[in-house]
């Protein structure tokens, strides 16, 4: 039985207890809905608990502890006659009135057996979700190499896609290519000026142009191709094409592959922007003022109305974005997820307002802000400026620390939290390095299994009831928590918990290994412990795969 199933049955039983165990009137029962359960922070408080008694005490006009005792009496009567009887070992009351549930060893054994066979199939959703998901992430302007911030977005977005696919969603990864607009014009002019400079002309290079060495490199490519008289327009098209080639290569080397690349230029040529504006106008949400077209976003809780077409006839950023998101729905997607940088935080409400005006549900779009990452070397922050070209690129990070460390480290904090990326730590081949620590656990288990010479079929038939030692049970419990980790990642749309969980699981394994021998003389105990670590290995491998990190068999 999966944790979600067990939790579901417990919630049903608690709902039933409101009327039958606590004799609450229907008027109160109808207003109390699950979920009632939470995972305690301390293991001494059980594997799952409920604070329902604390919430109901006032309605019952009794103390929370008295309410908990009534609730517990009912549960102790019902659990032995339910499908939970083999999985709940005991119940108790803690604190002011928390009711705690302690799972039986049989429950943990059943989870381990499934993890032994095929962890991915076991944890994959047994039913496909009805929503088609479009997850748009990275979407960096093709005006320069990918930055560390883009690297974090790429790692988060790809891992989140992996989790959602495992959860049963049909997911499409999309990169929105900002290949039109003022920034692209500045790119073309930056390359053109550097080309003139390389050709021997004296130039004045504006401060608001792109300063990086890559601009000079692109200009030199044109010079070597004898394109010394190339126009600004040609430089622009060449720059976008070459930078996009670099971005694609960097993402591929980072293990991130997109299903779709959507061009802003193609969007503008399609007439979809004009159609989106016309539809908003038809619905009464567009008005003209001072020669510009305004969207009445204040009707949808925005703090002010927004210009979408300027008085000179050019679009603001909002106009193509509205058309782009409308087109996402027209392509058959039900749920849109965008990963944006913190500089776009104020932009969320106006885009959601536009989609509401077009008749979409509020929940149809989720925007996740991925906070910035700071690089540290020798404990000191590396200062960076994108416009000045003074920054370390994703490529440089990859070359310095490697793919696995980069992918893992970028996931080590919640997306809404700033991330400190310690380059020196990421390179260490010691257990101080989190990714090394997790991978070493996997490799160590692989070595033990190989040296045991016990066939996998024999390990799968091991008598798991022989696992009774404290560190064995602790490792069993750690394995069982993987399902909840996946569920948290899905619900919160944040895969950071994968790295947290994997470190905790690796720690449990290392403690187990340091305390108990696996290859003991007693064949039954040996096989049971081999089964335990094989299940652990399979979970680590799956968690690393979801994170975009390899699971080495030896180190």
PDB file of C-alpha atoms in Angstrom, residues 311-533:
ATOM      1  CA  UNK A 311       1.239  55.894 -29.246  1.00  0.00           C
ATOM      2  CA  UNK A 312       3.864  55.232 -31.959  1.00  0.00           C
ATOM      3  CA  UNK A 313       2.135  51.928 -32.803  1.00  0.00           C
ATOM      4  CA  UNK A 314       4.775  49.646 -31.279  1.00  0.00           C
ATOM      5  CA  UNK A 315       3.898  46.922 -28.780  1.00  0.00           C
ATOM      6  CA  UNK A 316       4.812  46.820 -25.124  1.00  0.00           C
ATOM      7  CA  UNK A 317       6.131  43.501 -23.788  1.00  0.00           C
ATOM      8  CA  UNK A 318       2.623  42.635 -22.613  1.00  0.00           C
ATOM      9  CA  UNK A 319       1.023  42.478 -26.078  1.00  0.00           C
ATOM     10  CA  UNK A 320       3.041  39.546 -27.509  1.00  0.00           C
ATOM     11  CA  UNK A 321       2.952  37.798 -24.130  1.00  0.00           C
ATOM     12  CA  UNK A 322      -0.858  37.870 -24.102  1.00  0.00           C
ATOM     13  CA  UNK A 323      -0.979  36.451 -27.630  1.00  0.00           C
ATOM     14  CA  UNK A 324       1.666  33.845 -26.819  1.00  0.00           C
ATOM     15  CA  UNK A 325      -0.211  32.555 -23.780  1.00  0.00           C
ATOM     16  CA  UNK A 326      -3.519  32.578 -25.616  1.00  0.00           C
ATOM     17  CA  UNK A 327      -1.845  30.476 -28.305  1.00  0.00           C
ATOM     18  CA  UNK A 328      -0.662  27.998 -25.669  1.00  0.00           C
ATOM     19  CA  UNK A 329      -4.290  27.271 -24.829  1.00  0.00           C
ATOM     20  CA  UNK A 330      -5.232  27.093 -28.513  1.00  0.00           C
ATOM     21  CA  UNK A 331      -2.564  24.423 -28.968  1.00  0.00           C
ATOM     22  CA  UNK A 332      -4.499  22.234 -26.529  1.00  0.00           C
ATOM     23  CA  UNK A 333      -2.692  22.805 -23.238  1.00  0.00           C
ATOM     24  CA  UNK A 334      -4.810  22.971 -20.078  1.00  0.00           C
ATOM     25  CA  UNK A 335      -2.214  23.964 -17.503  1.00  0.00           C
ATOM     26  CA  UNK A 336       0.536  26.504 -18.131  1.00  0.00           C
ATOM     27  CA  UNK A 337       3.572  26.674 -15.863  1.00  0.00           C
ATOM     28  CA  UNK A 338       6.145  29.445 -16.351  1.00  0.00           C
ATOM     29  CA  UNK A 339       9.502  29.689 -14.608  1.00  0.00           C
ATOM     30  CA  UNK A 340      10.616  33.314 -14.432  1.00  0.00           C
ATOM     31  CA  UNK A 341      13.445  35.250 -12.848  1.00  0.00           C
ATOM     32  CA  UNK A 342      12.815  37.620  -9.899  1.00  0.00           C
ATOM     33  CA  UNK A 343      12.892  40.678 -12.179  1.00  0.00           C
ATOM     34  CA  UNK A 344       9.561  39.493 -13.623  1.00  0.00           C
ATOM     35  CA  UNK A 345       7.750  39.270 -10.292  1.00  0.00           C
ATOM     36  CA  UNK A 346       5.681  42.410 -10.864  1.00  0.00           C
ATOM     37  CA  UNK A 347       4.651  41.140 -14.277  1.00  0.00           C
ATOM     38  CA  UNK A 348       2.636  38.150 -13.032  1.00  0.00           C
ATOM     39  CA  UNK A 349      -0.576  39.938 -12.091  1.00  0.00           C
ATOM     40  CA  UNK A 350      -0.965  41.793 -15.389  1.00  0.00           C
ATOM     41  CA  UNK A 351      -0.519  38.613 -17.443  1.00  0.00           C
ATOM     42  CA  UNK A 352      -2.965  36.704 -15.259  1.00  0.00           C
ATOM     43  CA  UNK A 353      -5.388  39.620 -15.611  1.00  0.00           C
ATOM     44  CA  UNK A 354      -5.192  39.340 -19.396  1.00  0.00           C
ATOM     45  CA  UNK A 355      -5.889  35.602 -19.315  1.00  0.00           C
ATOM     46  CA  UNK A 356      -8.852  36.143 -16.989  1.00  0.00           C
ATOM     47  CA  UNK A 357     -10.151  38.773 -19.405  1.00  0.00           C
ATOM     48  CA  UNK A 358      -9.882  36.185 -22.185  1.00  0.00           C
ATOM     49  CA  UNK A 359     -12.035  33.797 -20.153  1.00  0.00           C
ATOM     50  CA  UNK A 360      -9.361  31.498 -18.722  1.00  0.00           C
ATOM     51  CA  UNK A 361      -9.450  30.108 -15.190  1.00  0.00           C
ATOM     52  CA  UNK A 362      -7.152  31.658 -12.587  1.00  0.00           C
ATOM     53  CA  UNK A 363      -5.593  28.246 -11.861  1.00  0.00           C
ATOM     54  CA  UNK A 364      -4.750  27.666 -15.544  1.00  0.00           C
ATOM     55  CA  UNK A 365      -1.461  29.576 -15.167  1.00  0.00           C
ATOM     56  CA  UNK A 366       1.172  29.067 -12.485  1.00  0.00           C
ATOM     57  CA  UNK A 367       4.177  31.373 -12.477  1.00  0.00           C
ATOM     58  CA  UNK A 368       7.125  30.206 -10.392  1.00  0.00           C
ATOM     59  CA  UNK A 369       9.761  32.783  -9.536  1.00  0.00           C
ATOM     60  CA  UNK A 370      13.214  31.188  -9.449  1.00  0.00           C
ATOM     61  CA  UNK A 371      15.468  33.331  -7.305  1.00  0.00           C
ATOM     62  CA  UNK A 372      19.023  34.158  -8.319  1.00  0.00           C
ATOM     63  CA  UNK A 373      22.122  32.138  -7.569  1.00  0.00           C
ATOM     64  CA  UNK A 374      25.313  33.652  -6.178  1.00  0.00           C
ATOM     65  CA  UNK A 375      28.638  32.014  -6.967  1.00  0.00           C
ATOM     66  CA  UNK A 376      31.152  31.680  -4.148  1.00  0.00           C
ATOM     67  CA  UNK A 377      34.865  30.985  -4.420  1.00  0.00           C
ATOM     68  CA  UNK A 378      36.962  30.572  -1.279  1.00  0.00           C
ATOM     69  CA  UNK A 379      33.975  31.863   0.665  1.00  0.00           C
ATOM     70  CA  UNK A 380      33.796  35.115  -1.288  1.00  0.00           C
ATOM     71  CA  UNK A 381      31.015  36.242  -3.622  1.00  0.00           C
ATOM     72  CA  UNK A 382      31.955  36.549  -7.300  1.00  0.00           C
ATOM     73  CA  UNK A 383      30.515  39.862  -8.542  1.00  0.00           C
ATOM     74  CA  UNK A 384      28.746  39.791 -11.909  1.00  0.00           C
ATOM     75  CA  UNK A 385      27.185  42.244 -14.384  1.00  0.00           C
ATOM     76  CA  UNK A 386      25.384  40.831 -17.420  1.00  0.00           C
ATOM     77  CA  UNK A 387      25.276  44.059 -19.456  1.00  0.00           C
ATOM     78  CA  UNK A 388      28.985  44.754 -18.898  1.00  0.00           C
ATOM     79  CA  UNK A 389      29.824  41.181 -19.830  1.00  0.00           C
ATOM     80  CA  UNK A 390      31.402  40.589 -16.421  1.00  0.00           C
ATOM     81  CA  UNK A 391      29.869  37.309 -15.367  1.00  0.00           C
ATOM     82  CA  UNK A 392      30.545  33.600 -15.195  1.00  0.00           C
ATOM     83  CA  UNK A 393      28.475  31.684 -17.721  1.00  0.00           C
ATOM     84  CA  UNK A 394      26.700  28.373 -17.292  1.00  0.00           C
ATOM     85  CA  UNK A 395      29.318  26.886 -19.628  1.00  0.00           C
ATOM     86  CA  UNK A 396      32.117  27.980 -17.302  1.00  0.00           C
ATOM     87  CA  UNK A 397      30.355  26.460 -14.282  1.00  0.00           C
ATOM     88  CA  UNK A 398      29.825  23.210 -16.189  1.00  0.00           C
ATOM     89  CA  UNK A 399      33.463  23.089 -17.245  1.00  0.00           C
ATOM     90  CA  UNK A 400      34.659  23.780 -13.700  1.00  0.00           C
ATOM     91  CA  UNK A 401      32.437  21.571 -11.516  1.00  0.00           C
ATOM     92  CA  UNK A 402      30.882  19.098 -13.976  1.00  0.00           C
ATOM     93  CA  UNK A 403      27.312  18.277 -14.944  1.00  0.00           C
ATOM     94  CA  UNK A 404      26.286  16.270 -11.868  1.00  0.00           C
ATOM     95  CA  UNK A 405      27.458  18.813  -9.312  1.00  0.00           C
ATOM     96  CA  UNK A 406      25.912  21.695 -11.250  1.00  0.00           C
ATOM     97  CA  UNK A 407      22.507  20.020 -11.607  1.00  0.00           C
ATOM     98  CA  UNK A 408      22.432  18.925  -7.948  1.00  0.00           C
ATOM     99  CA  UNK A 409      23.656  22.214  -6.455  1.00  0.00           C
ATOM    100  CA  UNK A 410      21.136  24.278  -8.433  1.00  0.00           C
ATOM    101  CA  UNK A 411      18.335  22.272  -6.768  1.00  0.00           C
ATOM    102  CA  UNK A 412      19.587  22.554  -3.199  1.00  0.00           C
ATOM    103  CA  UNK A 413      17.317  25.417  -2.136  1.00  0.00           C
ATOM    104  CA  UNK A 414      13.647  26.216  -2.599  1.00  0.00           C
ATOM    105  CA  UNK A 415      13.046  28.100  -5.829  1.00  0.00           C
ATOM    106  CA  UNK A 416      11.786  31.116  -3.866  1.00  0.00           C
ATOM    107  CA  UNK A 417      15.040  31.258  -1.866  1.00  0.00           C
ATOM    108  CA  UNK A 418      18.356  32.748  -2.924  1.00  0.00           C
ATOM    109  CA  UNK A 419      20.977  30.089  -3.689  1.00  0.00           C
ATOM    110  CA  UNK A 420      24.654  30.255  -2.744  1.00  0.00           C
ATOM    111  CA  UNK A 421      26.633  28.017  -5.105  1.00  0.00           C
ATOM    112  CA  UNK A 422      30.009  27.130  -3.570  1.00  0.00           C
ATOM    113  CA  UNK A 423      32.279  26.276  -6.513  1.00  0.00           C
ATOM    114  CA  UNK A 424      35.053  24.869  -4.328  1.00  0.00           C
ATOM    115  CA  UNK A 425      32.660  22.587  -2.435  1.00  0.00           C
ATOM    116  CA  UNK A 426      31.068  21.394  -5.678  1.00  0.00           C
ATOM    117  CA  UNK A 427      34.480  20.191  -6.913  1.00  0.00           C
ATOM    118  CA  UNK A 428      35.458  18.281  -3.775  1.00  0.00           C
ATOM    119  CA  UNK A 429      35.643  14.499  -4.059  1.00  0.00           C
ATOM    120  CA  UNK A 430      34.771  14.076  -0.388  1.00  0.00           C
ATOM    121  CA  UNK A 431      31.666  13.385   1.654  1.00  0.00           C
ATOM    122  CA  UNK A 432      31.481  17.114   2.448  1.00  0.00           C
ATOM    123  CA  UNK A 433      30.187  17.556  -1.087  1.00  0.00           C
ATOM    124  CA  UNK A 434      26.425  16.748  -1.038  1.00  0.00           C
ATOM    125  CA  UNK A 435      26.237  15.249  -4.531  1.00  0.00           C
ATOM    126  CA  UNK A 436      29.368  13.165  -3.942  1.00  0.00           C
ATOM    127  CA  UNK A 437      27.878  11.993  -0.622  1.00  0.00           C
ATOM    128  CA  UNK A 438      24.712  10.748  -2.327  1.00  0.00           C
ATOM    129  CA  UNK A 439      26.477   9.205  -5.324  1.00  0.00           C
ATOM    130  CA  UNK A 440      28.987   7.517  -3.024  1.00  0.00           C
ATOM    131  CA  UNK A 441      26.130   5.812  -1.171  1.00  0.00           C
ATOM    132  CA  UNK A 442      24.861   4.450  -4.489  1.00  0.00           C
ATOM    133  CA  UNK A 443      28.315   3.294  -5.580  1.00  0.00           C
ATOM    134  CA  UNK A 444      29.063   1.728  -2.192  1.00  0.00           C
ATOM    135  CA  UNK A 445      25.822  -0.280  -2.334  1.00  0.00           C
ATOM    136  CA  UNK A 446      26.636  -1.386  -5.886  1.00  0.00           C
ATOM    137  CA  UNK A 447      30.022  -2.638  -4.674  1.00  0.00           C
ATOM    138  CA  UNK A 448      28.485  -4.574  -1.754  1.00  0.00           C
ATOM    139  CA  UNK A 449      25.913  -6.213  -4.026  1.00  0.00           C
ATOM    140  CA  UNK A 450      28.597  -7.177  -6.527  1.00  0.00           C
ATOM    141  CA  UNK A 451      30.883  -8.631  -3.856  1.00  0.00           C
ATOM    142  CA  UNK A 452      28.028 -10.594  -2.275  1.00  0.00           C
ATOM    143  CA  UNK A 453      27.629 -12.732  -5.420  1.00  0.00           C
ATOM    144  CA  UNK A 454      24.013 -13.312  -4.323  1.00  0.00           C
ATOM    145  CA  UNK A 455      21.691 -13.408  -7.364  1.00  0.00           C
ATOM    146  CA  UNK A 456      19.024 -10.646  -7.561  1.00  0.00           C
ATOM    147  CA  UNK A 457      16.236 -13.242  -7.640  1.00  0.00           C
ATOM    148  CA  UNK A 458      17.417 -14.581  -4.267  1.00  0.00           C
ATOM    149  CA  UNK A 459      17.626 -11.077  -2.806  1.00  0.00           C
ATOM    150  CA  UNK A 460      14.053 -10.343  -3.883  1.00  0.00           C
ATOM    151  CA  UNK A 461      12.852 -13.437  -2.015  1.00  0.00           C
ATOM    152  CA  UNK A 462      14.604 -12.436   1.236  1.00  0.00           C
ATOM    153  CA  UNK A 463      12.724 -12.688   4.532  1.00  0.00           C
ATOM    154  CA  UNK A 464      12.362  -9.005   5.400  1.00  0.00           C
ATOM    155  CA  UNK A 465      10.976  -9.774   8.854  1.00  0.00           C
ATOM    156  CA  UNK A 466      14.604 -10.394   9.884  1.00  0.00           C
ATOM    157  CA  UNK A 467      15.193  -6.626   9.659  1.00  0.00           C
ATOM    158  CA  UNK A 468      14.768  -5.628  13.301  1.00  0.00           C
ATOM    159  CA  UNK A 469      17.815  -3.584  14.289  1.00  0.00           C
ATOM    160  CA  UNK A 470      17.376   0.145  14.934  1.00  0.00           C
ATOM    161  CA  UNK A 471      19.482   1.272  11.965  1.00  0.00           C
ATOM    162  CA  UNK A 472      17.686  -1.203   9.692  1.00  0.00           C
ATOM    163  CA  UNK A 473      14.296   0.200  10.679  1.00  0.00           C
ATOM    164  CA  UNK A 474      15.573   3.764  10.333  1.00  0.00           C
ATOM    165  CA  UNK A 475      16.736   3.030   6.780  1.00  0.00           C
ATOM    166  CA  UNK A 476      13.409   1.348   6.005  1.00  0.00           C
ATOM    167  CA  UNK A 477      11.576   4.452   7.210  1.00  0.00           C
ATOM    168  CA  UNK A 478      13.809   6.719   5.139  1.00  0.00           C
ATOM    169  CA  UNK A 479      13.046   4.668   2.018  1.00  0.00           C
ATOM    170  CA  UNK A 480       9.311   4.949   2.722  1.00  0.00           C
ATOM    171  CA  UNK A 481       9.457   8.767   2.703  1.00  0.00           C
ATOM    172  CA  UNK A 482      10.370   9.005  -0.971  1.00  0.00           C
ATOM    173  CA  UNK A 483       6.757   8.893  -2.099  1.00  0.00           C
ATOM    174  CA  UNK A 484       5.874  11.879   0.060  1.00  0.00           C
ATOM    175  CA  UNK A 485       8.893  13.753  -1.305  1.00  0.00           C
ATOM    176  CA  UNK A 486       7.542  13.248  -4.832  1.00  0.00           C
ATOM    177  CA  UNK A 487       4.109  14.411  -3.790  1.00  0.00           C
ATOM    178  CA  UNK A 488       5.499  17.567  -2.143  1.00  0.00           C
ATOM    179  CA  UNK A 489       7.480  18.360  -5.304  1.00  0.00           C
ATOM    180  CA  UNK A 490       4.340  17.932  -7.411  1.00  0.00           C
ATOM    181  CA  UNK A 491       2.047  19.976  -5.158  1.00  0.00           C
ATOM    182  CA  UNK A 492       4.533  22.791  -4.512  1.00  0.00           C
ATOM    183  CA  UNK A 493       5.882  22.715  -8.086  1.00  0.00           C
ATOM    184  CA  UNK A 494       9.382  22.741  -6.626  1.00  0.00           C
ATOM    185  CA  UNK A 495      11.835  19.829  -6.979  1.00  0.00           C
ATOM    186  CA  UNK A 496      14.283  21.058  -4.331  1.00  0.00           C
ATOM    187  CA  UNK A 497      13.052  18.405  -1.876  1.00  0.00           C
ATOM    188  CA  UNK A 498      14.646  15.727  -4.095  1.00  0.00           C
ATOM    189  CA  UNK A 499      18.154  16.810  -3.095  1.00  0.00           C
ATOM    190  CA  UNK A 500      17.152  17.222   0.560  1.00  0.00           C
ATOM    191  CA  UNK A 501      15.587  13.774   0.647  1.00  0.00           C
ATOM    192  CA  UNK A 502      18.510  12.110  -1.148  1.00  0.00           C
ATOM    193  CA  UNK A 503      20.985  13.543   1.350  1.00  0.00           C
ATOM    194  CA  UNK A 504      18.857  12.271   4.255  1.00  0.00           C
ATOM    195  CA  UNK A 505      18.534   8.825   2.671  1.00  0.00           C
ATOM    196  CA  UNK A 506      22.282   8.661   2.004  1.00  0.00           C
ATOM    197  CA  UNK A 507      22.943   9.644   5.621  1.00  0.00           C
ATOM    198  CA  UNK A 508      20.641   6.854   6.847  1.00  0.00           C
ATOM    199  CA  UNK A 509      22.454   4.371   4.642  1.00  0.00           C
ATOM    200  CA  UNK A 510      25.932   5.447   5.759  1.00  0.00           C
ATOM    201  CA  UNK A 511      24.848   5.179   9.413  1.00  0.00           C
ATOM    202  CA  UNK A 512      23.431   1.734   8.756  1.00  0.00           C
ATOM    203  CA  UNK A 513      26.613   0.644   6.985  1.00  0.00           C
ATOM    204  CA  UNK A 514      28.850   1.996   9.758  1.00  0.00           C
ATOM    205  CA  UNK A 515      26.798   0.172  12.426  1.00  0.00           C
ATOM    206  CA  UNK A 516      26.039  -3.215  10.865  1.00  0.00           C
ATOM    207  CA  UNK A 517      27.805  -5.645   8.573  1.00  0.00           C
ATOM    208  CA  UNK A 518      25.830  -6.656   5.515  1.00  0.00           C
ATOM    209  CA  UNK A 519      27.697  -9.780   4.415  1.00  0.00           C
ATOM    210  CA  UNK A 520      27.284 -11.752   7.637  1.00  0.00           C
ATOM    211  CA  UNK A 521      27.450 -15.545   7.967  1.00  0.00           C
ATOM    212  CA  UNK A 522      23.714 -15.890   8.619  1.00  0.00           C
ATOM    213  CA  UNK A 523      22.369 -16.216   5.067  1.00  0.00           C
ATOM    214  CA  UNK A 524      18.867 -15.068   6.000  1.00  0.00           C
ATOM    215  CA  UNK A 525      20.053 -11.863   7.669  1.00  0.00           C
ATOM    216  CA  UNK A 526      22.566 -11.265   4.864  1.00  0.00           C
ATOM    217  CA  UNK A 527      19.890 -11.531   2.168  1.00  0.00           C
ATOM    218  CA  UNK A 528      17.481  -9.316   4.129  1.00  0.00           C
ATOM    219  CA  UNK A 529      20.156  -6.631   4.465  1.00  0.00           C
ATOM    220  CA  UNK A 530      21.060  -6.964   0.800  1.00  0.00           C
ATOM    221  CA  UNK A 531      17.384  -6.442  -0.016  1.00  0.00           C
ATOM    222  CA  UNK A 532      17.339  -3.372   2.213  1.00  0.00           C
ATOM    223  CA  UNK A 533      20.314  -1.734   0.530  1.00  0.00           C
TER     224      UNK A 533
END
